[in-house]
Short mmCIF file of C-alpha atoms in Angstrom, two decimals:
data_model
loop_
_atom_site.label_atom_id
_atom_site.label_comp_id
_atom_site.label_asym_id
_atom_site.label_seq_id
_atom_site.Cartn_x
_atom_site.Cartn_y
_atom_site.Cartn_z
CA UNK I 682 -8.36 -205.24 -91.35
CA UNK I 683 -10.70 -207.43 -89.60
CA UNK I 684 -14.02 -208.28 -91.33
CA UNK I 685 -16.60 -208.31 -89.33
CA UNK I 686 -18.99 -210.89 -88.80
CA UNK I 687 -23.31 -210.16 -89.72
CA UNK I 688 -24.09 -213.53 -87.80
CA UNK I 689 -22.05 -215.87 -85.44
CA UNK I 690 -24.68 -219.12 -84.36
CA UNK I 691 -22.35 -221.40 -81.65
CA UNK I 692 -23.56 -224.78 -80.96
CA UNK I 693 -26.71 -223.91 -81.95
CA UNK I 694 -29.67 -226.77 -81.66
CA UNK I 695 -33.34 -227.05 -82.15
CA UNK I 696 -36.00 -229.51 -80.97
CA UNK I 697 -39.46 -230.44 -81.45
CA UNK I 698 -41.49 -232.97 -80.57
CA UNK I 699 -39.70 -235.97 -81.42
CA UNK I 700 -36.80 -235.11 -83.88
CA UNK I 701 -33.93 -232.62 -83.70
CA UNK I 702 -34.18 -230.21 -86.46
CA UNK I 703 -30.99 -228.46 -85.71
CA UNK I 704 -27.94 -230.40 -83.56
CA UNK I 705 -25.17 -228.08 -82.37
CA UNK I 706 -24.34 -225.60 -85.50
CA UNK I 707 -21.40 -223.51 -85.71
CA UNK I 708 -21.00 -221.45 -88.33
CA UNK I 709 -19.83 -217.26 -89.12
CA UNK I 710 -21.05 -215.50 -91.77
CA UNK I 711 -18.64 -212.19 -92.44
CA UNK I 712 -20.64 -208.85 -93.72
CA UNK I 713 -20.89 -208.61 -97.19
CA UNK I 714 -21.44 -211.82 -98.49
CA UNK I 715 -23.53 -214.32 -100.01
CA UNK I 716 -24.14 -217.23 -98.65
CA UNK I 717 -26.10 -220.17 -99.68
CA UNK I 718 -27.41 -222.34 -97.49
CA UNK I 719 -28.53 -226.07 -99.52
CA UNK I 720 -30.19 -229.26 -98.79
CA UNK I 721 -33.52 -231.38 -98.55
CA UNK I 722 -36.25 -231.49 -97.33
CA UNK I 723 -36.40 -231.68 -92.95
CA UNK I 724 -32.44 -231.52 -93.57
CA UNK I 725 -32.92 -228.20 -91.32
CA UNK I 726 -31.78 -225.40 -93.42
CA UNK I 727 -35.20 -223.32 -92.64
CA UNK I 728 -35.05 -224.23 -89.36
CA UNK I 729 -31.65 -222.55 -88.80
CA UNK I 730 -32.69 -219.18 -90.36
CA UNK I 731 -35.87 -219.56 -88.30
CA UNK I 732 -33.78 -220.08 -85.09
CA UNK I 733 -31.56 -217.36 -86.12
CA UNK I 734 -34.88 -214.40 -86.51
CA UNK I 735 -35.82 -215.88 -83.28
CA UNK I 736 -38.88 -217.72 -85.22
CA UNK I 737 -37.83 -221.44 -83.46
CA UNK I 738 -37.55 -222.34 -79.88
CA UNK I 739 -33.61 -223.04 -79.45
CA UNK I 740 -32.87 -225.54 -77.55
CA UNK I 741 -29.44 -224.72 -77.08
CA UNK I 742 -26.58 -222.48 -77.74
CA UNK I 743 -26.46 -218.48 -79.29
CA UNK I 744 -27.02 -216.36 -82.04
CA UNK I 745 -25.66 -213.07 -82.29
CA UNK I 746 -26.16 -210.74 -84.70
CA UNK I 747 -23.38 -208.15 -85.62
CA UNK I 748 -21.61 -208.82 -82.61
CA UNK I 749 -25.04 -208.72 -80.33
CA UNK I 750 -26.93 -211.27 -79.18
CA UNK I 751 -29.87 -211.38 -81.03
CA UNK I 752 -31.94 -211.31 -77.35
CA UNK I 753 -30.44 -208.19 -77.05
CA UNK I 754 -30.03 -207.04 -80.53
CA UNK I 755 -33.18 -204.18 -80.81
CA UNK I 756 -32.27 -202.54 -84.56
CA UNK I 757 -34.19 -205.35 -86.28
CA UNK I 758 -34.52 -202.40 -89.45
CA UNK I 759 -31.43 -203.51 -90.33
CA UNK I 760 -32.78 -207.49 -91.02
CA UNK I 761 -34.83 -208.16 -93.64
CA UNK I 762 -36.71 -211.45 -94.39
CA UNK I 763 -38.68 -212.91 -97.32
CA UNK I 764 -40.39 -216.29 -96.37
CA UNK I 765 -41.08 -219.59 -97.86
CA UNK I 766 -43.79 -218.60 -100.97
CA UNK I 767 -47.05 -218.87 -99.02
CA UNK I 768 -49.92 -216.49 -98.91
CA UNK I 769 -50.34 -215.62 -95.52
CA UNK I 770 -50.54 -212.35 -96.36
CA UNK I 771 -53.20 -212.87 -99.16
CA UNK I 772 -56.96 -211.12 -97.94
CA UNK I 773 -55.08 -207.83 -96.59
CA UNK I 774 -56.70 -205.28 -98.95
CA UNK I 775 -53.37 -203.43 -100.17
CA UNK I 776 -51.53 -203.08 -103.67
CA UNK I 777 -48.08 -204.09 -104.43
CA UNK I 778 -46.58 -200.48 -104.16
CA UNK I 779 -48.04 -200.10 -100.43
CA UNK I 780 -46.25 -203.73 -99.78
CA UNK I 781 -43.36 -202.36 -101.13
CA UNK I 782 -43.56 -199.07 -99.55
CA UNK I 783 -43.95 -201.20 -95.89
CA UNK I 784 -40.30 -201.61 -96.42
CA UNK I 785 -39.61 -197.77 -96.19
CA UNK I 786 -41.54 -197.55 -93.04
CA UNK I 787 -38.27 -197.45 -90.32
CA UNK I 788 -36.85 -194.72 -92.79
CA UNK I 789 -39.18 -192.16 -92.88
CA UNK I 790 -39.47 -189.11 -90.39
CA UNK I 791 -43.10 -189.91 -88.55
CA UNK I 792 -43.60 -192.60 -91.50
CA UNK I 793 -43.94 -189.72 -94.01
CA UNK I 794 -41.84 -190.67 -97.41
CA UNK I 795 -39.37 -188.30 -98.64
CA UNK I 796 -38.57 -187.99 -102.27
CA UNK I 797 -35.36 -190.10 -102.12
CA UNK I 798 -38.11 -192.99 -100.06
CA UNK I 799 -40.43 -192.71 -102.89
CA UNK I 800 -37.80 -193.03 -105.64
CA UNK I 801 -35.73 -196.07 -103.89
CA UNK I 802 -39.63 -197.69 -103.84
CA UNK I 803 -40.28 -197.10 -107.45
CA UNK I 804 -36.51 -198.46 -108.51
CA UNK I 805 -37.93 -201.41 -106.28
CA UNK I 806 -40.42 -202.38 -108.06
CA UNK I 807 -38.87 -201.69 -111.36
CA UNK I 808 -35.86 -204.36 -110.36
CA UNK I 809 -38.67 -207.30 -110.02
CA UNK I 810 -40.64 -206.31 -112.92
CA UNK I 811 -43.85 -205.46 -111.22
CA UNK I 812 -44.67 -201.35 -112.39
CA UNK I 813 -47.00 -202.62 -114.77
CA UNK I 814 -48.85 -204.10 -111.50
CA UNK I 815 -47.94 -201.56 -108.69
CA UNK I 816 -51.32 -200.64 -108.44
CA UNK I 817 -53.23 -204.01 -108.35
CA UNK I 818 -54.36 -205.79 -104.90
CA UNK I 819 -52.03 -208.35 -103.92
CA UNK I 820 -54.60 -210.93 -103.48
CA UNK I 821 -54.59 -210.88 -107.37
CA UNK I 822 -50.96 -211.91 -108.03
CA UNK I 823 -49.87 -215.39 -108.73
CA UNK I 824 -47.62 -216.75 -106.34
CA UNK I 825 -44.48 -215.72 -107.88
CA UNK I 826 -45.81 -212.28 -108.97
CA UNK I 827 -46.23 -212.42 -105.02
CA UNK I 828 -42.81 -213.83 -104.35
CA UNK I 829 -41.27 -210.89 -106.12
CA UNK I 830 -43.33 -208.11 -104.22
CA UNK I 831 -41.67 -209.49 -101.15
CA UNK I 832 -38.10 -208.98 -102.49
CA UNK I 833 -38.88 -205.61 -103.74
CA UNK I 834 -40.01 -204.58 -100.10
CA UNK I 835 -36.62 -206.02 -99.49
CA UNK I 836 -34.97 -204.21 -101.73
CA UNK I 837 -36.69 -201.20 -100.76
CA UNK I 838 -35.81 -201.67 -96.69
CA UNK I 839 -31.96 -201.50 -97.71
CA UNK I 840 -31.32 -204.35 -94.68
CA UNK I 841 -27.66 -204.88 -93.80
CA UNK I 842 -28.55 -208.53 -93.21
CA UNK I 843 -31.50 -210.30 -95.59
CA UNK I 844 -32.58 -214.30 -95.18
CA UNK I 845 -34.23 -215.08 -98.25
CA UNK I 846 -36.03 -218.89 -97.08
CA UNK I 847 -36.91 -220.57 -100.75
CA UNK I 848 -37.21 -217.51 -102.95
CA UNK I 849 -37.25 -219.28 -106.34
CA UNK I 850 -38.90 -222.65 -105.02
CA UNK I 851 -42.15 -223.10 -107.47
CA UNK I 852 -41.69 -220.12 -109.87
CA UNK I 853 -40.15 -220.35 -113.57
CA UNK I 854 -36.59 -219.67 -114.90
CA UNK I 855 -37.75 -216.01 -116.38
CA UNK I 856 -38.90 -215.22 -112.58
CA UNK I 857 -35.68 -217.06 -111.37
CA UNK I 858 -33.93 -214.97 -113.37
CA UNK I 859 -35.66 -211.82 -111.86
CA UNK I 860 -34.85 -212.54 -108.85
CA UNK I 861 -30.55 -212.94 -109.26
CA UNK I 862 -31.27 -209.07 -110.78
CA UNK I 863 -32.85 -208.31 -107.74
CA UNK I 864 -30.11 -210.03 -105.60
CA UNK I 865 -27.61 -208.42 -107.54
CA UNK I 866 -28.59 -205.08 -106.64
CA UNK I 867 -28.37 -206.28 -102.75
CA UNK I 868 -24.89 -207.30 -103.47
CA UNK I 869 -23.86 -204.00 -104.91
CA UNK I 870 -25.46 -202.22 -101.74
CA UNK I 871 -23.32 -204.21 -99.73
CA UNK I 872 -26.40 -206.06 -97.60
CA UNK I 873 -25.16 -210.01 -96.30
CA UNK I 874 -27.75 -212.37 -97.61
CA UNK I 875 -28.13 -215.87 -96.51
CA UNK I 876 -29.96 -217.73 -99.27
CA UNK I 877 -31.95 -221.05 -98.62
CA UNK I 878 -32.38 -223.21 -101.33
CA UNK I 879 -32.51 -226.72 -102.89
CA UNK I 880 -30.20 -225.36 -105.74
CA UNK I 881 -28.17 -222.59 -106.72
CA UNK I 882 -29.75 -222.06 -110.25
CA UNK I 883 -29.02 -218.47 -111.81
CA UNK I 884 -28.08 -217.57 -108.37
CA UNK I 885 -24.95 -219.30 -108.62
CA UNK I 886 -22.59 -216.25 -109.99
CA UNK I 887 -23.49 -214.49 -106.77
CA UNK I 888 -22.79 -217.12 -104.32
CA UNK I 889 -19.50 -217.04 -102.78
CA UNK I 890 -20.03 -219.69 -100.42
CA UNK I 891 -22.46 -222.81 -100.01
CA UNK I 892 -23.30 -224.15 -96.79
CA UNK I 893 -24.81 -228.03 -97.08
CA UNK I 894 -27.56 -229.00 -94.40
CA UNK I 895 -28.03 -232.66 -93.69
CA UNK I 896 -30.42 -234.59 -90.75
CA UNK I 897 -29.46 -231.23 -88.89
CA UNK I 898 -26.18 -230.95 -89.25
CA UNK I 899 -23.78 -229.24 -91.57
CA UNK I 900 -21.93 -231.62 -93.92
CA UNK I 901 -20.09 -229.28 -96.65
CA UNK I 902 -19.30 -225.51 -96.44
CA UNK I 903 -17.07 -224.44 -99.04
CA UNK I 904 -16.97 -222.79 -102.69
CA UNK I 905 -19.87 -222.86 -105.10
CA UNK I 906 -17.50 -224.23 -107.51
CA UNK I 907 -16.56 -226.99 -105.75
CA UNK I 908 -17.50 -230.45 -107.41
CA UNK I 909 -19.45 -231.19 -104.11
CA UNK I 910 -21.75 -229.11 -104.90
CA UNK I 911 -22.84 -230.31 -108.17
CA UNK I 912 -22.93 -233.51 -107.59
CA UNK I 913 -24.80 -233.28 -104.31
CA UNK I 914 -28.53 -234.32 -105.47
CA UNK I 915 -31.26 -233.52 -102.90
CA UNK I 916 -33.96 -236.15 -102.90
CA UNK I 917 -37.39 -235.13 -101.42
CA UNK I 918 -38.41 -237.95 -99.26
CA UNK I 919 -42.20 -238.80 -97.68
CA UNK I 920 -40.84 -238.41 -94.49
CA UNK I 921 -38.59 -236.06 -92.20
CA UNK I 922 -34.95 -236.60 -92.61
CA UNK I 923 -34.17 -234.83 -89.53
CA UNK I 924 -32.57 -236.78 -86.55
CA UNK I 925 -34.73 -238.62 -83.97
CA UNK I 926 -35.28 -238.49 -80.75
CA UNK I 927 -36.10 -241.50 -78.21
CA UNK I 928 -35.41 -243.84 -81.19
CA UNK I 929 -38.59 -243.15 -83.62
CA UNK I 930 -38.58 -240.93 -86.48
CA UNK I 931 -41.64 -238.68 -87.54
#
């Protein structure tokens, strides 16, 4: 039996102003698994999920997204995203349950919750730790209190495909921790999650696959076991490592 693939990008490139971000990616992901995509800083591993939720002008090549081309793919309920931990999102008067409950919204019957909606919300919450603060404004939390709303209205959306971009960048080993329960309970449900990351961390027994971003490019994609990936170090530098354009770098 034939697994089928969540996402299929084919020589898939990105460009801005001076510097490719992405040049010509390839890469399958099947259904069901958990993927892990590593590297630096500019390497372009945000890029490419960016690209791939149509977030990033592509500059060439296709993304499809269980078999559709994502410019034709319309049931975007079934793809979930948590972002990069910034606080866009911080001023909107609401309380972690209604963020949380957001992700039950393409469920409901004329957005009214059922019982089982209200109960896969409250199971939500309880996975990240948060019931003691379900009823506090979000503009309250600290970032990774924050950070862990967002996977809970993951959680609570049930997506078939989830990109989580830097989910434990910033935030302590007990909330690192938190989050591998909550990605656990993705697993189990079957969703595909693509991870971005500088490091696997406590995420590491989930992983079944790491995918290594460099200047743009992909330059490892194999087991998280393999001695690659530990000794792969990922230095921060001042400026962009991705590839430039016209000879100057920015």
């Amino acid at each position: 039996m034939q697994v089928k693939e969540a996402l299929q990008v084919t020589n898939l490139s990105v460009h801005y102003p001076g510097r490719i971000a992405l040049d010509n990616v390839t890469l399958g992901i099947n259904s069901s698994s958990v993927v892990a995509i590593l590297g630096s800083n500019g390497s372009g591993k945000s890029t490419f999920v960016k690209a791939c939720l149509g977030l990033a002008p592509i500059h060439s090549g296709t993304v499809s997204i269980f078999g559709t081309q994502f410019s034709q793919f319309k049931d975007h309920d079934q793809l979930g995203y948590v972002p990069q931990r910034i606080h866009d999102s911080m001023g909107i008067p609401a309380t972690v349950s209604e963020v949380v409950q957001s992700g039950r919204l393409s469920h409901g019957w004329l957005r009214r919750f059922t019982q089982e909606d209200k109960e896969k919300i409250s199971h939500a919450i309880e996975v990240v730790r948060l019931k003691d603060l379900e009823n506090d404004s979000i503009n309250t939390l600290s970032g990774g209190q924050y950070q862990r709303t967002l996977i809970a209205r993951a959680l609570a959306s049930e997506p078939d495909l989830l990109f989580l971009d830097e989910p434990t960048a910033g935030v302590d080993l007990a909330t690192q921790n938190v989050f591998a329960e909550a990605l656990k309970h993705l697993v189990e449900a079957g969703t595909t999650v693509i991870l971005v990351s500088h490091e696997l961390g406590p995420l590491r027994p989930l992983v079944n696959r790491v995918i290594m971003f460099r200047e743009g490019g992909i330059v490892f994609d194999g087991s998280p076991d393999a001695e690659a990936v530990d000794s792969h170090i990922f230095h921060d530098h001042p400026h962009s490592s991705s590839k430039p354009v016209l000879g100057w770098q920015v």
